[in-house]
Amino acid sequence: MNNKKEANRYDKIFKENLEAVTLSMIEKVLQIDVANYEKIPLDLQRTLERKPDQLLKITDRQGDTFLLQLEFQLIDEARMVDRMFEYKALIWRKYQLPIRQYVLFLSDTVPTMPTRIEQHGLVFFFDLVRLSQIDYQLFLSSNKADEVVFAVLANFGNMEPQKAAQQILDRLTQTSPNSLELNRHLQQLRILANLRKLSPFIEQIMESITNYIKEEDDYFFKKGERIGEQKGRQEGLLKGLHEGEQKGKQEGKQEAILKFLKDGILTTKQLASYFDVSEEFVEDLRKSLDK
């Protein structure tokens, strides 16, 4: 999988959860005591290759007002410092306010990207924060599932990965308002866990998740019920409900497996185990994508 495609996948998760976690990220991770904040439009200039991930006007409890730029970065990008410098120049030109810039690095590798530019008449730097060095309890203690899911990227300290995984799963079930949201967060957890590059940990999550989804709450079960009810009206309630439910489950599973295959993160074995199908079934679907 190429780095750009992988980065886009993780970016999507952060964008989905950003509204819910922005303030807590600023206060817990960056240690900024926010009194109030407002969003700033991101359209700095049409020729800019990328928009900032987040740009906020902050007033802290000491009365200082400044612009805060947040970037979520997966790839150890050597030219990141150039991009941040360009952002700062454009933001300053438009708003004429003090600017603080933070890059939140998502991978558990040690980044080597430069964070400073020093030349005659110019000194520029941004702050680089590694989520893998932040105590995972900061995320785990949140009452928002959108935030709890990021505990998987943080520092477990002396806690065994398997036990940390269990704690995260327990907390997600407590903080997700319904089964639909829980399923969404479990999907995100699977993808983010891949950043830890700890196969046993990922396997533990995959196995544990199946225990957290009750069949009567599962999307595929409900879809099968709906199809079964429709078919039952036509061919007889009992027979139709059974056949329609099974067909609905199978069609739902096939649709979901195809989506995961396109994402390219989970293995054939993992998909077969989670969706309770044979590895041959998954491989046949994989081949259909190549046609």
PDB file of C-alpha atoms in Angstrom:
ATOM      1  CA  MET A   1       0.000   0.000   0.000  1.00  0.00           C
ATOM      2  CA  ASN A   2       1.442   3.392  -0.874  1.00  0.00           C
ATOM      3  CA  ASN A   3       2.032   5.932   1.881  1.00  0.00           C
ATOM      4  CA  LYS A   4      -0.340   8.519   0.425  1.00  0.00           C
ATOM      5  CA  LYS A   5      -3.286   6.107   0.365  1.00  0.00           C
ATOM      6  CA  GLU A   6      -2.527   4.939   3.891  1.00  0.00           C
ATOM      7  CA  ALA A   7      -2.218   8.517   5.175  1.00  0.00           C
ATOM      8  CA  ASN A   8      -5.543   9.462   3.582  1.00  0.00           C
ATOM      9  CA  ARG A   9      -7.253   6.592   5.387  1.00  0.00           C
ATOM     10  CA  TYR A  10      -6.040   7.752   8.792  1.00  0.00           C
ATOM     11  CA  ASP A  11      -6.752  11.387   7.918  1.00  0.00           C
ATOM     12  CA  LYS A  12     -10.373  10.395   7.316  1.00  0.00           C
ATOM     13  CA  ILE A  13     -10.705   9.065  10.854  1.00  0.00           C
ATOM     14  CA  PHE A  14      -9.277  12.252  12.361  1.00  0.00           C
ATOM     15  CA  LYS A  15     -11.590  14.401  10.268  1.00  0.00           C
ATOM     16  CA  GLU A  16     -14.591  12.291  11.336  1.00  0.00           C
ATOM     17  CA  ASN A  17     -13.742  12.740  15.030  1.00  0.00           C
ATOM     18  CA  LEU A  18     -12.156  16.189  14.954  1.00  0.00           C
ATOM     19  CA  GLU A  19     -15.218  18.160  16.053  1.00  0.00           C
ATOM     20  CA  ALA A  20     -15.549  16.084  19.202  1.00  0.00           C
ATOM     21  CA  VAL A  21     -11.879  15.951  20.199  1.00  0.00           C
ATOM     22  CA  THR A  22     -10.428  19.332  19.227  1.00  0.00           C
ATOM     23  CA  LEU A  23     -10.796  21.037  22.599  1.00  0.00           C
ATOM     24  CA  SER A  24      -9.618  18.046  24.628  1.00  0.00           C
ATOM     25  CA  MET A  25      -6.615  17.571  22.322  1.00  0.00           C
ATOM     26  CA  ILE A  26      -5.630  21.197  22.867  1.00  0.00           C
ATOM     27  CA  GLU A  27      -6.036  21.063  26.632  1.00  0.00           C
ATOM     28  CA  LYS A  28      -4.751  17.560  27.372  1.00  0.00           C
ATOM     29  CA  VAL A  29      -2.042  17.064  24.760  1.00  0.00           C
ATOM     30  CA  LEU A  30      -0.833  20.634  24.164  1.00  0.00           C
ATOM     31  CA  GLN A  31      -1.456  21.806  27.746  1.00  0.00           C
ATOM     32  CA  ILE A  32      -3.183  25.024  26.622  1.00  0.00           C
ATOM     33  CA  ASP A  33      -5.752  26.315  29.124  1.00  0.00           C
ATOM     34  CA  VAL A  34      -8.557  27.451  26.792  1.00  0.00           C
ATOM     35  CA  ALA A  35     -11.089  30.048  27.909  1.00  0.00           C
ATOM     36  CA  ASN A  36     -12.827  30.188  24.520  1.00  0.00           C
ATOM     37  CA  TYR A  37     -12.106  29.451  20.881  1.00  0.00           C
ATOM     38  CA  GLU A  38     -13.568  29.877  17.405  1.00  0.00           C
ATOM     39  CA  LYS A  39     -12.885  28.280  14.048  1.00  0.00           C
ATOM     40  CA  ILE A  40     -11.028  30.234  11.408  1.00  0.00           C
ATOM     41  CA  PRO A  41     -11.813  29.733   7.678  1.00  0.00           C
ATOM     42  CA  LEU A  42      -9.211  27.487   6.062  1.00  0.00           C
ATOM     43  CA  ASP A  43      -9.241  29.015   2.579  1.00  0.00           C
ATOM     44  CA  LEU A  44      -5.950  30.872   2.937  1.00  0.00           C
ATOM     45  CA  GLN A  45      -5.112  31.036  -0.734  1.00  0.00           C
ATOM     46  CA  ARG A  46      -6.328  29.156  -3.771  1.00  0.00           C
ATOM     47  CA  THR A  47      -2.816  28.265  -4.903  1.00  0.00           C
ATOM     48  CA  LEU A  48      -1.975  26.542  -1.597  1.00  0.00           C
ATOM     49  CA  GLU A  49      -1.565  22.812  -2.182  1.00  0.00           C
ATOM     50  CA  ARG A  50      -3.223  21.772   1.090  1.00  0.00           C
ATOM     51  CA  LYS A  51      -5.436  23.392   3.672  1.00  0.00           C
ATOM     52  CA  PRO A  52      -4.462  23.287   7.349  1.00  0.00           C
ATOM     53  CA  ASP A  53      -6.105  20.418   9.226  1.00  0.00           C
ATOM     54  CA  GLN A  54      -7.334  22.798  11.905  1.00  0.00           C
ATOM     55  CA  LEU A  55      -7.020  26.551  12.456  1.00  0.00           C
ATOM     56  CA  LEU A  56      -8.515  28.120  15.581  1.00  0.00           C
ATOM     57  CA  LYS A  57      -8.547  31.487  17.284  1.00  0.00           C
ATOM     58  CA  ILE A  58      -7.788  30.809  20.947  1.00  0.00           C
ATOM     59  CA  THR A  59      -8.063  32.972  24.037  1.00  0.00           C
ATOM     60  CA  ASP A  60      -6.494  31.254  27.034  1.00  0.00           C
ATOM     61  CA  ARG A  61      -7.302  31.835  30.691  1.00  0.00           C
ATOM     62  CA  GLN A  62      -4.344  34.199  31.002  1.00  0.00           C
ATOM     63  CA  GLY A  63      -6.039  36.493  28.492  1.00  0.00           C
ATOM     64  CA  ASP A  64      -3.640  35.830  25.595  1.00  0.00           C
ATOM     65  CA  THR A  65      -5.204  35.569  22.128  1.00  0.00           C
ATOM     66  CA  PHE A  66      -3.489  33.700  19.286  1.00  0.00           C
ATOM     67  CA  LEU A  67      -4.120  31.489  16.276  1.00  0.00           C
ATOM     68  CA  LEU A  68      -3.541  27.769  16.753  1.00  0.00           C
ATOM     69  CA  GLN A  69      -2.773  25.543  13.765  1.00  0.00           C
ATOM     70  CA  LEU A  70      -2.964  21.763  14.185  1.00  0.00           C
ATOM     71  CA  GLU A  71      -1.655  19.252  11.654  1.00  0.00           C
ATOM     72  CA  PHE A  72      -2.109  15.479  12.011  1.00  0.00           C
ATOM     73  CA  GLN A  73       0.818  13.750  10.341  1.00  0.00           C
ATOM     74  CA  LEU A  74       1.388  10.052   9.665  1.00  0.00           C
ATOM     75  CA  ILE A  75       4.377  10.215   7.308  1.00  0.00           C
ATOM     76  CA  ASP A  76       7.811  11.413   8.450  1.00  0.00           C
ATOM     77  CA  GLU A  77       7.937  14.129   5.803  1.00  0.00           C
ATOM     78  CA  ALA A  78      11.320  15.802   5.299  1.00  0.00           C
ATOM     79  CA  ARG A  79       9.760  18.919   3.745  1.00  0.00           C
ATOM     80  CA  MET A  80       7.146  19.363   6.471  1.00  0.00           C
ATOM     81  CA  VAL A  81       9.057  22.348   7.834  1.00  0.00           C
ATOM     82  CA  ASP A  82       8.734  24.120   4.465  1.00  0.00           C
ATOM     83  CA  ARG A  83       4.993  23.535   4.400  1.00  0.00           C
ATOM     84  CA  MET A  84       4.550  24.793   7.964  1.00  0.00           C
ATOM     85  CA  PHE A  85       6.613  27.894   7.158  1.00  0.00           C
ATOM     86  CA  GLU A  86       4.403  28.571   4.147  1.00  0.00           C
ATOM     87  CA  TYR A  87       1.291  28.151   6.269  1.00  0.00           C
ATOM     88  CA  LYS A  88       2.594  30.567   8.877  1.00  0.00           C
ATOM     89  CA  ALA A  89       3.432  33.237   6.321  1.00  0.00           C
ATOM     90  CA  LEU A  90      -0.031  33.039   4.752  1.00  0.00           C
ATOM     91  CA  ILE A  91      -1.841  32.953   8.097  1.00  0.00           C
ATOM     92  CA  TRP A  92       0.145  35.928   9.390  1.00  0.00           C
ATOM     93  CA  ARG A  93      -0.460  37.912   6.225  1.00  0.00           C
ATOM     94  CA  LYS A  94      -4.213  37.398   6.466  1.00  0.00           C
ATOM     95  CA  TYR A  95      -4.877  37.672  10.211  1.00  0.00           C
ATOM     96  CA  GLN A  96      -1.922  39.566  11.779  1.00  0.00           C
ATOM     97  CA  LEU A  97      -2.157  37.615  15.045  1.00  0.00           C
ATOM     98  CA  PRO A  98       0.418  35.561  16.980  1.00  0.00           C
ATOM     99  CA  ILE A  99       0.544  31.983  15.660  1.00  0.00           C
ATOM    100  CA  ARG A 100       1.337  28.697  17.397  1.00  0.00           C
ATOM    101  CA  GLN A 101       1.830  25.654  15.182  1.00  0.00           C
ATOM    102  CA  TYR A 102       1.746  22.021  16.261  1.00  0.00           C
ATOM    103  CA  VAL A 103       2.250  18.856  14.238  1.00  0.00           C
ATOM    104  CA  LEU A 104       0.755  15.795  15.972  1.00  0.00           C
ATOM    105  CA  PHE A 105       2.720  12.774  14.752  1.00  0.00           C
ATOM    106  CA  LEU A 106       0.588   9.614  14.672  1.00  0.00           C
ATOM    107  CA  SER A 107       3.053   6.797  13.953  1.00  0.00           C
ATOM    108  CA  ASP A 108       4.947   5.075  16.762  1.00  0.00           C
ATOM    109  CA  THR A 109       8.246   5.504  14.891  1.00  0.00           C
ATOM    110  CA  VAL A 110      10.717   8.236  15.850  1.00  0.00           C
ATOM    111  CA  PRO A 111      10.352  11.127  13.358  1.00  0.00           C
ATOM    112  CA  THR A 112      13.465  12.661  11.827  1.00  0.00           C
ATOM    113  CA  MET A 113      11.747  15.571  10.061  1.00  0.00           C
ATOM    114  CA  PRO A 114      13.384  18.984  10.616  1.00  0.00           C
ATOM    115  CA  THR A 115      11.321  21.371  12.720  1.00  0.00           C
ATOM    116  CA  ARG A 116      13.454  24.528  12.352  1.00  0.00           C
ATOM    117  CA  ILE A 117      14.733  26.864   9.657  1.00  0.00           C
ATOM    118  CA  GLU A 118      17.611  29.151  10.618  1.00  0.00           C
ATOM    119  CA  GLN A 119      19.071  31.501   8.052  1.00  0.00           C
ATOM    120  CA  HIS A 120      20.328  35.049   7.996  1.00  0.00           C
ATOM    121  CA  GLY A 121      17.405  37.204   9.133  1.00  0.00           C
ATOM    122  CA  LEU A 122      15.090  34.201   9.662  1.00  0.00           C
ATOM    123  CA  VAL A 123      14.392  31.855  12.560  1.00  0.00           C
ATOM    124  CA  PHE A 124      11.328  29.625  12.194  1.00  0.00           C
ATOM    125  CA  PHE A 125      10.167  26.523  14.090  1.00  0.00           C
ATOM    126  CA  PHE A 126       7.057  24.496  14.866  1.00  0.00           C
ATOM    127  CA  ASP A 127       6.283  22.133  17.758  1.00  0.00           C
ATOM    128  CA  LEU A 128       6.288  18.403  17.007  1.00  0.00           C
ATOM    129  CA  VAL A 129       4.231  16.241  19.367  1.00  0.00           C
ATOM    130  CA  ARG A 130       4.365  12.443  19.232  1.00  0.00           C
ATOM    131  CA  LEU A 131       1.083  10.830  20.322  1.00  0.00           C
ATOM    132  CA  SER A 132       3.023   7.666  21.161  1.00  0.00           C
ATOM    133  CA  GLN A 133       4.606   9.571  24.059  1.00  0.00           C
ATOM    134  CA  ILE A 134       1.290  10.777  25.524  1.00  0.00           C
ATOM    135  CA  ASP A 135      -0.196   8.774  28.408  1.00  0.00           C
ATOM    136  CA  TYR A 136      -3.070   6.717  26.966  1.00  0.00           C
ATOM    137  CA  GLN A 137      -5.067   7.335  30.139  1.00  0.00           C
ATOM    138  CA  LEU A 138      -5.640  10.916  28.966  1.00  0.00           C
ATOM    139  CA  PHE A 139      -7.784   9.540  26.147  1.00  0.00           C
ATOM    140  CA  LEU A 140      -9.135   6.538  28.028  1.00  0.00           C
ATOM    141  CA  SER A 141     -10.614   8.724  30.776  1.00  0.00           C
ATOM    142  CA  SER A 142     -12.696  10.758  28.316  1.00  0.00           C
ATOM    143  CA  ASN A 143     -16.479  10.532  28.212  1.00  0.00           C
ATOM    144  CA  LYS A 144     -16.420  10.824  24.405  1.00  0.00           C
ATOM    145  CA  ALA A 145     -15.896   7.666  22.367  1.00  0.00           C
ATOM    146  CA  ASP A 146     -14.538   9.808  19.506  1.00  0.00           C
ATOM    147  CA  GLU A 147     -11.650  10.646  21.805  1.00  0.00           C
ATOM    148  CA  VAL A 148     -11.268   7.285  23.569  1.00  0.00           C
ATOM    149  CA  VAL A 149     -10.436   5.564  20.265  1.00  0.00           C
ATOM    150  CA  PHE A 150      -7.168   7.549  20.032  1.00  0.00           C
ATOM    151  CA  ALA A 151      -5.885   5.869  23.202  1.00  0.00           C
ATOM    152  CA  VAL A 152      -4.634   3.088  20.926  1.00  0.00           C
ATOM    153  CA  LEU A 153      -2.021   5.503  19.506  1.00  0.00           C
ATOM    154  CA  ALA A 154      -0.750   6.692  22.885  1.00  0.00           C
ATOM    155  CA  ASN A 155       1.800   5.390  25.381  1.00  0.00           C
ATOM    156  CA  PHE A 156       0.719   2.321  27.381  1.00  0.00           C
ATOM    157  CA  GLY A 157       3.601   2.690  29.845  1.00  0.00           C
ATOM    158  CA  ASN A 158       4.023  -0.569  31.752  1.00  0.00           C
ATOM    159  CA  MET A 159       0.587  -1.825  30.747  1.00  0.00           C
ATOM    160  CA  GLU A 160       0.575  -4.938  28.550  1.00  0.00           C
ATOM    161  CA  PRO A 161      -0.872  -4.209  25.082  1.00  0.00           C
ATOM    162  CA  GLN A 162      -3.527  -6.912  25.510  1.00  0.00           C
ATOM    163  CA  LYS A 163      -4.754  -5.386  28.765  1.00  0.00           C
ATOM    164  CA  ALA A 164      -4.678  -1.891  27.277  1.00  0.00           C
ATOM    165  CA  ALA A 165      -6.749  -3.173  24.350  1.00  0.00           C
ATOM    166  CA  GLN A 166      -9.310  -4.600  26.741  1.00  0.00           C
ATOM    167  CA  GLN A 167      -9.528  -1.322  28.640  1.00  0.00           C
ATOM    168  CA  ILE A 168     -10.042   0.633  25.421  1.00  0.00           C
ATOM    169  CA  LEU A 169     -12.758  -1.750  24.253  1.00  0.00           C
ATOM    170  CA  ASP A 170     -14.506  -1.585  27.625  1.00  0.00           C
ATOM    171  CA  ARG A 171     -14.405   2.206  27.574  1.00  0.00           C
ATOM    172  CA  LEU A 172     -15.750   2.388  24.023  1.00  0.00           C
ATOM    173  CA  THR A 173     -18.770   0.304  25.010  1.00  0.00           C
ATOM    174  CA  GLN A 174     -19.387   2.626  27.964  1.00  0.00           C
ATOM    175  CA  THR A 175     -19.098   5.875  25.990  1.00  0.00           C
ATOM    176  CA  SER A 176     -20.705   4.979  22.641  1.00  0.00           C
ATOM    177  CA  PRO A 177     -24.355   6.161  22.745  1.00  0.00           C
ATOM    178  CA  ASN A 178     -25.702   3.261  20.655  1.00  0.00           C
ATOM    179  CA  SER A 179     -24.665   0.097  18.832  1.00  0.00           C
ATOM    180  CA  LEU A 180     -24.319   1.914  15.502  1.00  0.00           C
ATOM    181  CA  GLU A 181     -21.800   4.369  16.959  1.00  0.00           C
ATOM    182  CA  LEU A 182     -20.022   1.547  18.779  1.00  0.00           C
ATOM    183  CA  ASN A 183     -19.571  -0.323  15.500  1.00  0.00           C
ATOM    184  CA  ARG A 184     -18.175   2.837  13.882  1.00  0.00           C
ATOM    185  CA  HIS A 185     -15.652   3.308  16.656  1.00  0.00           C
ATOM    186  CA  LEU A 186     -14.640  -0.356  16.569  1.00  0.00           C
ATOM    187  CA  GLN A 187     -13.984  -0.014  12.834  1.00  0.00           C
ATOM    188  CA  GLN A 188     -11.798   3.041  13.546  1.00  0.00           C
ATOM    189  CA  LEU A 189      -9.992   1.168  16.308  1.00  0.00           C
ATOM    190  CA  ARG A 190      -9.053  -1.648  13.937  1.00  0.00           C
ATOM    191  CA  ILE A 191      -7.537   0.796  11.453  1.00  0.00           C
ATOM    192  CA  LEU A 192      -5.689   2.933  14.008  1.00  0.00           C
ATOM    193  CA  ALA A 193      -4.305  -0.170  15.751  1.00  0.00           C
ATOM    194  CA  ASN A 194      -2.413  -0.930  12.562  1.00  0.00           C
ATOM    195  CA  LEU A 195      -0.246   2.128  13.241  1.00  0.00           C
ATOM    196  CA  ARG A 196       1.200   0.442  16.330  1.00  0.00           C
ATOM    197  CA  LYS A 197       2.806  -2.228  14.132  1.00  0.00           C
ATOM    198  CA  LEU A 198       2.166  -4.822  16.815  1.00  0.00           C
ATOM    199  CA  SER A 199       0.567  -7.824  15.139  1.00  0.00           C
ATOM    200  CA  PRO A 200      -0.334  -9.675  18.366  1.00  0.00           C
ATOM    201  CA  PHE A 201      -2.004  -6.492  19.618  1.00  0.00           C
ATOM    202  CA  ILE A 202      -4.024  -6.152  16.418  1.00  0.00           C
ATOM    203  CA  GLU A 203      -5.037  -9.818  16.601  1.00  0.00           C
ATOM    204  CA  GLN A 204      -6.102  -9.307  20.207  1.00  0.00           C
ATOM    205  CA  ILE A 205      -8.324  -6.403  19.185  1.00  0.00           C
ATOM    206  CA  MET A 206      -9.813  -8.391  16.300  1.00  0.00           C
ATOM    207  CA  GLU A 207     -10.662 -11.289  18.582  1.00  0.00           C
ATOM    208  CA  SER A 208     -11.959  -9.101  21.385  1.00  0.00           C
ATOM    209  CA  ILE A 209     -14.204  -7.002  19.153  1.00  0.00           C
ATOM    210  CA  THR A 210     -16.287 -10.013  18.154  1.00  0.00           C
ATOM    211  CA  ASN A 211     -17.278 -10.391  21.808  1.00  0.00           C
ATOM    212  CA  TYR A 212     -18.537  -6.810  21.927  1.00  0.00           C
ATOM    213  CA  ILE A 213     -21.009  -6.936  19.053  1.00  0.00           C
ATOM    214  CA  LYS A 214     -24.263  -8.637  19.995  1.00  0.00           C
ATOM    215  CA  GLU A 215     -25.891 -10.393  17.083  1.00  0.00           C
ATOM    216  CA  GLU A 216     -29.206  -8.636  17.609  1.00  0.00           C
ATOM    217  CA  ASP A 217     -27.413  -5.249  17.449  1.00  0.00           C
ATOM    218  CA  ASP A 218     -25.231  -6.075  14.480  1.00  0.00           C
ATOM    219  CA  TYR A 219     -25.842  -4.277  11.167  1.00  0.00           C
ATOM    220  CA  PHE A 220     -25.781  -7.505   9.133  1.00  0.00           C
ATOM    221  CA  PHE A 221     -28.227  -9.234  11.463  1.00  0.00           C
ATOM    222  CA  LYS A 222     -30.664  -6.317  11.259  1.00  0.00           C
ATOM    223  CA  LYS A 223     -30.327  -6.117   7.490  1.00  0.00           C
ATOM    224  CA  GLY A 224     -31.038  -9.848   7.280  1.00  0.00           C
ATOM    225  CA  GLU A 225     -34.100  -9.393   9.467  1.00  0.00           C
ATOM    226  CA  ARG A 226     -35.464  -6.675   7.209  1.00  0.00           C
ATOM    227  CA  ILE A 227     -34.943  -8.746   4.055  1.00  0.00           C
ATOM    228  CA  GLY A 228     -36.389 -11.765   5.805  1.00  0.00           C
ATOM    229  CA  GLU A 229     -39.515  -9.879   6.780  1.00  0.00           C
ATOM    230  CA  GLN A 230     -40.071  -8.693   3.210  1.00  0.00           C
ATOM    231  CA  LYS A 231     -39.538 -12.157   1.780  1.00  0.00           C
ATOM    232  CA  GLY A 232     -41.691 -13.690   4.486  1.00  0.00           C
ATOM    233  CA  ARG A 233     -44.716 -11.669   3.428  1.00  0.00           C
ATOM    234  CA  GLN A 234     -44.393 -13.143  -0.044  1.00  0.00           C
ATOM    235  CA  GLU A 235     -43.504 -16.768   0.630  1.00  0.00           C
ATOM    236  CA  GLY A 236     -44.699 -17.396   4.134  1.00  0.00           C
ATOM    237  CA  LEU A 237     -43.518 -15.690   7.301  1.00  0.00           C
ATOM    238  CA  LEU A 238     -41.501 -18.478   8.917  1.00  0.00           C
ATOM    239  CA  LYS A 239     -39.689 -19.730   5.817  1.00  0.00           C
ATOM    240  CA  GLY A 240     -39.158 -16.257   4.402  1.00  0.00           C
ATOM    241  CA  LEU A 241     -37.802 -14.837   7.643  1.00  0.00           C
ATOM    242  CA  HIS A 242     -35.198 -17.587   7.936  1.00  0.00           C
ATOM    243  CA  GLU A 243     -34.107 -17.547   4.311  1.00  0.00           C
ATOM    244  CA  GLY A 244     -34.187 -13.788   4.020  1.00  0.00           C
ATOM    245  CA  GLU A 245     -32.193 -13.345   7.212  1.00  0.00           C
ATOM    246  CA  GLN A 246     -29.472 -15.688   6.015  1.00  0.00           C
ATOM    247  CA  LYS A 247     -29.358 -14.075   2.590  1.00  0.00           C
ATOM    248  CA  GLY A 248     -29.270 -10.630   4.158  1.00  0.00           C
ATOM    249  CA  LYS A 249     -26.379 -11.582   6.392  1.00  0.00           C
ATOM    250  CA  GLN A 250     -24.457 -13.048   3.482  1.00  0.00           C
ATOM    251  CA  GLU A 251     -25.061 -10.035   1.233  1.00  0.00           C
ATOM    252  CA  GLY A 252     -24.187  -7.667   4.056  1.00  0.00           C
ATOM    253  CA  LYS A 253     -21.009  -9.536   4.862  1.00  0.00           C
ATOM    254  CA  GLN A 254     -19.991  -9.626   1.217  1.00  0.00           C
ATOM    255  CA  GLU A 255     -20.506  -5.877   0.903  1.00  0.00           C
ATOM    256  CA  ALA A 256     -18.466  -5.164   4.048  1.00  0.00           C
ATOM    257  CA  ILE A 257     -15.643  -7.552   3.129  1.00  0.00           C
ATOM    258  CA  LEU A 258     -15.326  -5.935  -0.300  1.00  0.00           C
ATOM    259  CA  LYS A 259     -14.956  -2.552   1.384  1.00  0.00           C
ATOM    260  CA  PHE A 260     -12.197  -3.840   3.684  1.00  0.00           C
ATOM    261  CA  LEU A 261     -10.435  -5.504   0.753  1.00  0.00           C
ATOM    262  CA  LYS A 262     -10.404  -2.179  -1.078  1.00  0.00           C
ATOM    263  CA  ASP A 263      -8.893  -0.515   2.005  1.00  0.00           C
ATOM    264  CA  GLY A 264      -6.178  -3.180   1.989  1.00  0.00           C
ATOM    265  CA  ILE A 265      -5.386  -3.221   5.727  1.00  0.00           C
ATOM    266  CA  LEU A 266      -6.819  -6.497   7.071  1.00  0.00           C
ATOM    267  CA  THR A 267      -5.585  -9.913   5.989  1.00  0.00           C
ATOM    268  CA  THR A 268      -7.683 -12.707   4.500  1.00  0.00           C
ATOM    269  CA  LYS A 269      -7.428 -14.619   7.769  1.00  0.00           C
ATOM    270  CA  GLN A 270      -8.578 -11.637   9.844  1.00  0.00           C
ATOM    271  CA  LEU A 271     -11.556 -10.949   7.582  1.00  0.00           C
ATOM    272  CA  ALA A 272     -12.586 -14.599   7.502  1.00  0.00           C
ATOM    273  CA  SER A 273     -12.398 -14.815  11.303  1.00  0.00           C
ATOM    274  CA  TYR A 274     -14.361 -11.635  12.017  1.00  0.00           C
ATOM    275  CA  PHE A 275     -17.137 -12.201   9.456  1.00  0.00           C
ATOM    276  CA  ASP A 276     -17.314 -15.960  10.121  1.00  0.00           C
ATOM    277  CA  VAL A 277     -16.717 -17.010   6.521  1.00  0.00           C
ATOM    278  CA  SER A 278     -14.123 -19.227   4.877  1.00  0.00           C
ATOM    279  CA  GLU A 279     -10.797 -17.872   3.678  1.00  0.00           C
ATOM    280  CA  GLU A 280     -11.730 -19.183   0.218  1.00  0.00           C
ATOM    281  CA  PHE A 281     -14.829 -16.961   0.274  1.00  0.00           C
ATOM    282  CA  VAL A 282     -12.681 -13.903   1.038  1.00  0.00           C
ATOM    283  CA  GLU A 283     -10.156 -14.829  -1.657  1.00  0.00           C
ATOM    284  CA  ASP A 284     -12.920 -15.211  -4.260  1.00  0.00           C
ATOM    285  CA  LEU A 285     -14.107 -11.680  -3.415  1.00  0.00           C
ATOM    286  CA  ARG A 286     -10.519 -10.434  -3.650  1.00  0.00           C
ATOM    287  CA  LYS A 287     -10.192 -11.933  -7.128  1.00  0.00           C
ATOM    288  CA  SER A 288     -13.443 -10.294  -8.200  1.00  0.00           C
ATOM    289  CA  LEU A 289     -11.902  -6.890  -7.431  1.00  0.00           C
ATOM    290  CA  ASP A 290      -9.036  -7.603  -9.824  1.00  0.00           C
ATOM    291  CA  LYS A 291     -11.300  -8.334 -12.780  1.00  0.00           C
TER     292      LYS A 291
END
